Coordinates of C-alpha atoms in Angstrom, one line a residue:
M719 CA 52.3 31.8 128.8
S720 CA 53.9 34.9 130.3
I721 CA 52.6 38.3 129.7
I722 CA 55.8 39.2 128.0
N723 CA 55.5 36.3 125.6
A724 CA 51.9 37.2 124.9
F725 CA 53.0 40.8 124.2
N726 CA 55.7 39.6 121.8
I727 CA 53.2 37.3 119.9
S728 CA 50.7 40.1 119.5
R729 CA 53.3 42.6 118.5
T730 CA 54.6 40.2 115.9
G731 CA 51.1 39.6 114.7
L732 CA 50.5 43.3 114.3
S733 CA 53.7 43.6 112.3
A734 CA 52.9 40.7 110.0
T735 CA 49.4 42.1 109.5
S736 CA 50.8 45.5 108.6
Q737 CA 53.0 43.8 106.0
W738 CA 50.0 41.8 104.7
A739 CA 47.9 44.9 104.4
E740 CA 50.7 46.7 102.5
M741 CA 51.0 43.8 100.1
V742 CA 47.3 43.5 99.4
S743 CA 47.2 47.3 98.8
G744 CA 50.0 46.9 96.3
N745 CA 48.1 44.1 94.6
I746 CA 45.0 46.2 94.2
A747 CA 47.0 49.2 92.9
N748 CA 48.5 47.0 90.2
A749 CA 45.4 45.2 89.2
D750 CA 45.6 46.6 85.7
N751 CA 49.3 46.0 85.2
E752 CA 49.5 43.0 82.9
S753 CA 53.2 42.3 83.8
Y754 CA 52.5 42.3 87.6
G755 CA 52.6 39.0 89.4
R756 CA 50.2 38.8 92.3
R757 CA 52.1 39.0 95.7
S758 CA 51.6 36.9 98.8
L759 CA 53.5 36.6 102.0
T760 CA 55.3 33.5 103.1
R761 CA 55.1 33.0 106.8
E762 CA 56.8 30.9 109.4
T763 CA 55.6 30.1 113.0
M764 CA 58.3 30.7 115.6
A765 CA 58.9 28.6 118.7
G766 CA 56.8 30.8 120.9
G767 CA 53.8 30.6 118.5
A768 CA 54.3 33.9 116.7
A769 CA 53.8 33.9 112.9
V770 CA 56.3 36.1 111.1
A771 CA 56.6 37.0 107.4
I772 CA 59.8 35.7 106.0
G773 CA 59.4 36.6 102.3
V774 CA 57.4 37.6 99.3
R775 CA 56.0 35.1 96.8
R776 CA 55.3 36.3 93.2
E777 CA 52.7 34.3 91.3
S778 CA 53.8 33.3 87.8
D779 CA 52.7 30.6 85.4
E780 CA 55.7 30.2 83.1
A781 CA 53.9 27.7 80.8
L782 CA 51.1 30.2 80.1
N783 CA 53.7 33.0 79.7
R784 CA 55.6 31.0 77.2
M785 CA 52.4 30.2 75.2
Y786 CA 51.3 33.8 75.3
R787 CA 54.7 35.0 73.9
E788 CA 54.7 32.3 71.2
E789 CA 51.2 33.4 70.0
L790 CA 52.1 37.1 70.2
A791 CA 55.1 36.5 68.0
K792 CA 53.0 34.7 65.5
L793 CA 50.4 37.4 65.6
E794 CA 52.9 40.2 65.0
R795 CA 54.5 38.4 62.1
Q796 CA 51.2 38.1 60.3
E797 CA 50.4 41.7 61.1
A798 CA 53.7 42.9 59.7
I799 CA 53.1 41.1 56.4
A800 CA 49.4 42.2 56.1
S801 CA 50.1 45.9 57.0
G802 CA 53.3 46.0 54.9
L803 CA 51.4 45.0 51.8
T804 CA 48.3 47.1 52.3
A805 CA 49.2 50.1 50.2
Y806 CA 50.5 48.0 47.3
T807 CA 47.7 45.6 47.1
S808 CA 45.1 48.4 47.4
L809 CA 46.8 50.0 44.4
L810 CA 47.0 46.7 42.5
G811 CA 43.2 46.2 42.9
G812 CA 41.1 43.1 42.2
L813 CA 40.5 41.3 38.9
G814 CA 37.4 43.3 38.1
E815 CA 38.7 46.7 39.1
S816 CA 39.3 49.2 36.3
G817 CA 42.8 50.1 37.6
S818 CA 44.2 46.6 37.7
P819 CA 46.7 45.5 35.1
V820 CA 44.3 42.9 33.7
Q821 CA 41.5 45.5 33.2
R822 CA 44.0 47.9 31.6
L823 CA 45.2 45.2 29.3
N824 CA 41.6 44.2 28.5
A825 CA 40.8 47.9 27.7
L826 CA 43.8 47.9 25.2
Q827 CA 42.5 44.7 23.6
D828 CA 39.0 46.1 23.3
N829 CA 40.4 49.3 21.6
F830 CA 42.4 47.2 19.1
D831 CA 39.3 45.2 18.4
L832 CA 37.4 48.4 17.6
L833 CA 40.2 49.7 15.5
F834 CA 40.3 46.4 13.5
N835 CA 36.7 47.1 12.5
D836 CA 37.6 50.7 11.4
P837 CA 41.4 51.0 10.9
S838 CA 41.4 54.6 9.7
N839 CA 39.2 56.0 12.5
V840 CA 41.4 58.6 14.2
A841 CA 39.2 58.6 17.3
G842 CA 39.7 54.8 17.5
Q843 CA 43.5 55.2 17.0
Q844 CA 43.5 57.9 19.8
G845 CA 41.5 55.6 22.1
T846 CA 44.0 52.8 21.5
L847 CA 46.9 55.1 22.3
T848 CA 45.3 56.2 25.5
A849 CA 44.6 52.6 26.5
A850 CA 48.3 51.7 25.8
Q851 CA 49.5 54.7 27.9
S852 CA 47.1 53.7 30.7
L853 CA 48.6 50.2 30.8
A854 CA 52.2 51.5 30.9
S855 CA 51.5 54.1 33.5
G856 CA 49.6 51.6 35.6
L857 CA 52.6 49.3 35.7
N858 CA 54.9 52.3 36.4
T859 CA 52.8 53.2 39.4
L860 CA 52.7 49.7 40.8
S861 CA 56.5 49.4 40.4
D862 CA 57.0 52.7 42.2
E863 CA 54.7 51.5 45.0
L864 CA 56.8 48.3 45.3
D865 CA 59.9 50.6 45.6
I866 CA 58.2 52.6 48.4
T867 CA 57.1 49.4 50.1
S868 CA 60.6 47.9 50.0
K869 CA 62.1 51.1 51.4
E870 CA 59.6 51.3 54.2
T871 CA 60.2 47.6 55.0
R872 CA 64.0 48.2 55.2
D873 CA 63.3 51.1 57.5
A874 CA 61.0 48.9 59.6
I875 CA 63.7 46.3 59.9
G876 CA 66.1 48.9 61.2
A877 CA 63.6 50.2 63.7
D878 CA 62.8 46.6 64.8
L879 CA 66.4 45.8 65.4
T880 CA 66.9 49.0 67.4
Q881 CA 64.0 47.9 69.7
V882 CA 65.2 44.3 69.8
N883 CA 68.7 45.2 70.8
D884 CA 67.5 47.7 73.4
L885 CA 65.2 45.2 74.9
M886 CA 68.0 42.5 75.0
T887 CA 70.2 45.1 76.7
K888 CA 67.5 45.7 79.2
V889 CA 67.3 41.9 79.9
S890 CA 71.0 42.0 80.6
G891 CA 70.7 44.9 83.0
L892 CA 67.8 43.2 84.8
N893 CA 69.9 40.0 85.1
R894 CA 72.6 42.0 86.9
R895 CA 70.2 43.5 89.4
I896 CA 68.5 40.2 89.9
A897 CA 71.8 38.6 90.8
Q898 CA 72.3 41.2 93.5
A899 CA 68.7 41.1 94.9
S900 CA 67.7 38.9 97.9
P901 CA 65.6 35.9 97.0
D902 CA 61.9 36.1 98.0
S903 CA 62.2 39.9 98.5
E904 CA 59.9 42.6 97.2
L905 CA 62.8 44.0 95.1
M906 CA 63.2 40.5 93.5
A907 CA 59.5 40.4 92.7
T908 CA 59.6 43.9 91.2
L909 CA 62.6 43.0 89.0
Q910 CA 60.7 39.9 87.9
D911 CA 57.8 42.0 86.9
Q912 CA 60.1 44.2 84.9
M913 CA 61.7 41.1 83.3
S914 CA 58.2 39.8 82.3
E915 CA 57.3 43.1 80.8
T916 CA 60.5 43.2 78.8
L917 CA 60.1 39.7 77.5
N918 CA 56.5 40.3 76.5
A919 CA 57.6 43.4 74.5
L920 CA 60.5 41.4 72.9
A921 CA 58.0 38.6 71.9
G922 CA 56.3 41.0 69.6
Y923 CA 59.5 41.3 67.5
M924 CA 60.8 37.7 67.6
D925 CA 60.3 34.3 69.0
F926 CA 62.8 33.0 71.6
R927 CA 63.5 30.5 74.3
T928 CA 64.6 31.3 77.9
D929 CA 66.7 29.5 80.4
T930 CA 66.6 30.5 84.0
D931 CA 69.4 29.8 86.5
N932 CA 69.2 29.3 90.2
T933 CA 69.7 33.0 90.9
G934 CA 66.7 34.0 88.7
Q935 CA 68.8 35.3 85.8
I936 CA 67.4 34.6 82.3
D937 CA 69.4 33.6 79.2
L938 CA 67.7 34.4 75.9
L939 CA 68.2 31.9 73.0
T940 CA 66.9 31.6 69.4
P941 CA 64.4 28.7 68.9
G942 CA 67.3 26.7 67.6
G943 CA 69.4 27.3 70.7
L944 CA 71.8 30.1 69.8
R945 CA 72.4 32.4 72.8
L946 CA 71.4 36.1 72.4
V947 CA 71.7 37.1 76.0
E948 CA 73.9 35.2 78.4
G949 CA 73.8 36.6 81.9
E950 CA 75.0 40.2 81.4
T951 CA 76.4 39.5 77.9
V952 CA 74.4 40.6 74.9
Y953 CA 74.9 39.4 71.3
P954 CA 73.3 42.2 69.2
I955 CA 71.3 41.2 66.1
S956 CA 72.1 42.8 62.8
Y957 CA 70.7 42.7 59.2
T958 CA 72.7 42.8 56.0
V959 CA 70.8 44.2 53.1
G960 CA 73.2 42.7 50.5
D961 CA 72.6 39.1 51.3
G962 CA 69.4 39.5 53.4
T963 CA 70.7 37.8 56.5
L964 CA 70.0 38.3 60.2
R965 CA 73.1 37.6 62.3
A966 CA 74.0 37.4 66.0
D967 CA 77.5 36.7 67.3
G968 CA 78.5 36.0 63.7
A969 CA 75.9 33.2 63.2
D970 CA 73.1 33.3 60.7
I971 CA 69.7 33.4 62.4
S972 CA 67.6 34.3 59.4
P973 CA 64.2 32.6 59.0
G974 CA 64.6 29.0 57.7
T975 CA 68.1 28.4 59.0
T976 CA 69.0 26.0 61.8
N977 CA 69.3 28.6 64.5
G978 CA 66.9 31.0 62.8
L979 CA 64.0 33.0 64.1
S980 CA 60.6 32.1 62.7
E981 CA 58.0 34.4 64.2
G982 CA 57.6 38.0 65.2
R983 CA 57.4 41.4 63.6
L984 CA 61.1 41.5 62.7
V985 CA 60.7 38.1 60.9
G986 CA 57.6 39.3 59.0
H987 CA 59.5 42.3 57.7
V988 CA 62.6 40.3 56.8
E989 CA 60.3 37.8 54.9
L990 CA 58.7 40.7 53.0
L991 CA 62.0 42.2 52.0
N992 CA 63.8 39.0 51.2
D993 CA 61.1 36.9 49.6
T994 CA 57.6 38.3 49.1
L995 CA 58.5 41.7 47.6
P996 CA 61.2 40.4 45.2
Q997 CA 58.8 37.7 43.9
M998 CA 56.0 40.3 43.4
R999 CA 58.5 42.5 41.5
L1000 CA 59.5 39.6 39.3
Q1001 CA 55.9 38.8 38.6
L1002 CA 55.2 42.4 37.7
D1003 CA 58.4 42.7 35.6
E1004 CA 57.5 39.5 33.7
F1005 CA 54.1 41.0 32.9
A1006 CA 55.8 44.1 31.5
R1007 CA 58.3 42.0 29.6
T1008 CA 55.6 40.0 27.9
V1009 CA 53.7 43.1 27.0
I1010 CA 56.8 44.6 25.4
E1011 CA 57.8 41.4 23.6
T1012 CA 54.3 40.6 22.4
F1013 CA 54.2 43.9 20.4
E1014 CA 57.8 43.6 19.3
D1015 CA 57.3 40.0 18.0
A1016 CA 53.9 40.9 16.3
D1017 CA 55.2 43.9 14.5
A1018 CA 56.3 43.0 10.9
T1019 CA 57.8 46.5 10.4
L1020 CA 60.6 46.1 13.0
T1021 CA 64.1 44.9 12.6
P1022 CA 66.1 43.3 15.4
G1023 CA 66.9 45.8 18.1
D1024 CA 64.0 48.1 17.2
A1025 CA 61.5 49.1 19.9
G1026 CA 57.9 48.2 19.4
L1027 CA 54.7 49.8 20.6
F1028 CA 55.9 49.4 24.2
T1029 CA 59.5 50.2 25.1
D1030 CA 62.0 49.9 28.0
D1031 CA 62.3 53.7 28.6
G1032 CA 62.4 54.2 24.8
L1033 CA 64.5 51.2 23.9
A1034 CA 63.8 47.6 22.8
Y1035 CA 63.7 45.0 25.5
D1036 CA 67.0 43.8 26.8
P1037 CA 66.9 40.5 28.7
A1038 CA 69.8 41.6 30.9
Q1039 CA 67.7 44.5 32.2
L1040 CA 64.6 42.7 33.5
T1041 CA 64.6 44.0 37.0
G1042 CA 62.5 47.1 37.4
L1043 CA 61.2 46.8 33.9
A1044 CA 57.6 47.6 35.0
G1045 CA 58.8 50.9 36.3
R1046 CA 60.4 51.8 32.9
I1047 CA 57.8 50.5 30.4
A1048 CA 56.5 53.3 28.2
V1049 CA 54.6 53.8 25.0
N1050 CA 56.8 54.4 21.9
T1051 CA 56.8 58.1 21.0
A1052 CA 56.6 57.0 17.4
V1053 CA 52.8 56.8 17.8
M1054 CA 52.4 60.0 19.8
P1055 CA 51.5 63.1 17.7
D1056 CA 52.6 65.5 20.4
Q1057 CA 56.0 63.9 20.4
G1058 CA 56.5 64.0 16.6
G1059 CA 54.9 60.6 16.1
A1060 CA 51.8 59.5 14.2
L1061 CA 48.7 57.6 15.2
W1062 CA 48.5 55.7 11.9
R1063 CA 51.5 53.5 13.1
L1064 CA 49.1 51.8 15.4
R1065 CA 47.5 50.5 12.2
D1066 CA 50.5 50.0 10.0
G1067 CA 53.3 49.2 12.4
I1068 CA 55.7 51.1 14.6
G1069 CA 58.5 50.9 12.1
A1070 CA 56.4 52.1 9.1
T1071 CA 57.9 55.1 7.4
A1072 CA 54.7 56.1 5.6
P1073 CA 51.0 55.5 6.0
G1074 CA 49.6 52.3 4.5
S1075 CA 46.2 51.5 3.1
A1076 CA 43.4 53.2 5.2
G1077 CA 41.6 49.9 5.4
S1078 CA 44.5 47.6 6.2
T1079 CA 43.9 45.3 9.2
A1080 CA 46.8 42.9 8.9
Q1081 CA 49.1 44.6 11.5
I1082 CA 46.2 45.2 13.9
G1083 CA 45.2 41.6 13.7
A1084 CA 48.7 40.5 14.4
F1085 CA 48.7 42.6 17.5
I1086 CA 45.4 41.1 18.7
D1087 CA 46.7 37.6 18.0
G1088 CA 49.8 38.3 20.0
M1089 CA 47.8 39.4 23.0
N1090 CA 45.7 36.3 22.8
A1091 CA 48.6 33.9 22.3
Q1092 CA 50.1 31.7 25.0
H1093 CA 53.5 32.8 26.5
S1094 CA 56.2 31.4 28.7
F1095 CA 57.1 32.9 32.0
D1096 CA 59.9 32.6 34.5
G1097 CA 59.3 29.6 36.9
A1098 CA 60.5 31.7 39.8
T1099 CA 57.2 33.7 39.6
G1100 CA 55.3 30.8 40.9
I1101 CA 52.8 31.1 38.1
S1102 CA 52.1 28.6 35.4
S1103 CA 53.7 29.0 32.1
D1104 CA 52.2 28.6 28.6
I1105 CA 49.2 30.8 29.3
T1106 CA 47.9 34.0 27.9
L1107 CA 49.0 37.4 29.1
T1108 CA 45.5 38.0 30.5
E1109 CA 45.5 34.7 32.4
Y1110 CA 49.0 35.4 33.7
G1111 CA 47.9 38.8 34.9
A1112 CA 44.8 37.3 36.6
A1113 CA 47.0 34.7 38.4
M1114 CA 49.5 37.4 39.4
I1115 CA 46.8 39.6 41.0
A1116 CA 45.1 36.6 42.7
Q1117 CA 48.4 35.4 44.2
Q1118 CA 49.6 38.8 45.4
Q1119 CA 46.2 39.6 46.9
N1120 CA 46.0 36.2 48.5
I1121 CA 49.3 36.8 50.3
R1122 CA 47.9 39.8 52.1
A1123 CA 44.5 38.2 52.6
E1124 CA 45.9 35.1 54.2
A1125 CA 48.1 37.1 56.5
S1126 CA 45.2 39.2 57.5
D1127 CA 43.0 36.2 58.1
Q1128 CA 45.7 34.5 60.2
Q1129 CA 46.2 37.7 62.1
Q1130 CA 42.5 37.8 63.1
A1131 CA 42.5 34.2 64.2
L1132 CA 45.7 34.8 66.2
V1133 CA 44.1 37.8 67.9
A1134 CA 41.4 35.5 69.3
S1135 CA 43.9 32.8 70.5
T1136 CA 46.3 35.3 71.9
S1137 CA 43.6 37.0 73.9
S1138 CA 42.4 33.7 75.2
I1139 CA 45.8 32.6 76.4
D1140 CA 46.4 36.1 77.9
A1141 CA 43.2 35.9 79.8
A1142 CA 44.2 32.6 81.3
R1143 CA 47.6 33.9 82.1
L1144 CA 46.3 37.0 83.9
N1145 CA 43.8 34.8 85.7
A1146 CA 46.5 32.6 87.0
Q1147 CA 49.0 35.2 88.1
G1148 CA 47.2 38.5 88.0
V1149 CA 45.2 40.3 90.6
N1150 CA 41.5 39.4 91.4
I1151 CA 40.0 42.5 93.1
D1152 CA 37.3 40.4 94.9
D1153 CA 39.9 38.1 96.4
E1154 CA 42.0 41.0 97.6
L1155 CA 39.0 42.8 99.2
Q1156 CA 38.2 39.6 101.0
Q1157 CA 41.7 39.5 102.3
L1158 CA 41.3 43.1 103.5
L1159 CA 38.4 42.0 105.6
L1160 CA 40.6 39.2 107.1
I1161 CA 43.3 41.7 107.7
E1162 CA 40.9 43.9 109.6
K1163 CA 39.7 41.1 111.8
T1164 CA 43.3 39.9 112.5
Y1165 CA 44.4 43.4 113.3
A1166 CA 41.5 43.9 115.6
A1167 CA 42.2 40.6 117.4
N1168 CA 45.8 41.4 118.0
S1169 CA 45.0 44.9 119.1
Q1170 CA 42.5 43.5 121.6
V1171 CA 45.1 41.1 123.0
V1172 CA 47.5 44.1 123.4
S1173 CA 44.8 46.2 125.0
T1174 CA 43.9 43.4 127.5
L1175 CA 47.5 42.7 128.4
S1176 CA 48.0 46.4 129.0
Q1177 CA 45.0 46.5 131.4
M1178 CA 46.4 43.5 133.2
L1179 CA 49.7 45.2 133.7
D1180 CA 47.9 48.3 135.0
V1181 CA 46.0 46.2 137.5
L1182 CA 49.2 44.4 138.7
L1183 CA 51.1 47.7 139.0
A1184 CA 48.3 49.2 141.0
A1185 CA 48.3 46.2 143.4
V1186 CA 52.0 46.6 144.2

């Protein structure tokens, strides 16, 4: 081997070692970057024996990435449901809590029982009125909280869609840059890091599939195969409040449809607004309806169209006005002394025009019997019919609390599985500091060996020149 060839091999070795050191330093610097794929040099041995770096290899385990994003989407859907219902279910309370509809109803029944034993007792009449007002105001408050929750959920869907469409636009932009980048270059690896970070962020909002072409560009599709990003073309997602549909490129991608999304924060919010909250409202309105009708039907002093002890904002119940009834239920002013009414109507009937016998219990007994009777409820509530109002209220509370509890439990389970998959993913494609430090030791030895060869060759040339 000539001295010139030896110089060239050593010079190439020093250059490759310098690139190697730079890459290892970059790996160490990005050890905490979860979207960073560990870099390594691809080398090729030349005809003269020199090893040259010909490209950059970015480590990536797409199977683990896909699994991680799927679990993350599931996690975020359950978190959206659980957190979205937190305020309302906290206000709703449990079966044994004094502020729950069931306990407020029980308090009203208890006061009517006491009044039955002493019908003319003014304090007992006042206690019954207070219990009735408490029941009505409790339902009003729950209805108002459902309104607030619905508005917040609509706002959340709007915010989710802004983020989703921005992230899909970012995918499109990265596709354009990837198409222009040289394969196996540091720029390509950096763009792939950015794409991975973008897809991970998007997975929190919705589930999706990806197709990668031979240039590295990524197409985004719904789980059913509808394209959302195709190369540099984006099909933005929109939500229509009127019919509750998610759409992309004119196609329905709502949960449950053929091309629909099924997981992610956006899906959780859409399910809340489209399904969960409307059913909760129906359940609450059915409870209010039955309260109103129970006291209308049991009151012998009323004529058709007259309001009973409980009213729909002062009026008798109108079947065409069920929606929002829990927010409008109120105690009839006919029993309120401060509103020109009289407490004795709790004993004698709301339609009574004059006080009856002080010891009369007939009307009070009818009210008590009505509260203990079985009632029919709308099948869309998901609660059994032909049960008492108390049983219905208990079932309503249990079902509504269970929705949040189940979402919270699933969320906690998914936190563990997501973390486990993420750890495996980072182990496969992330940076191990110990491995990188070992490489630095090899780099030091390789650099020293090549430097020694250059130094020796330089001395040989000096000797030869001196001998001339």
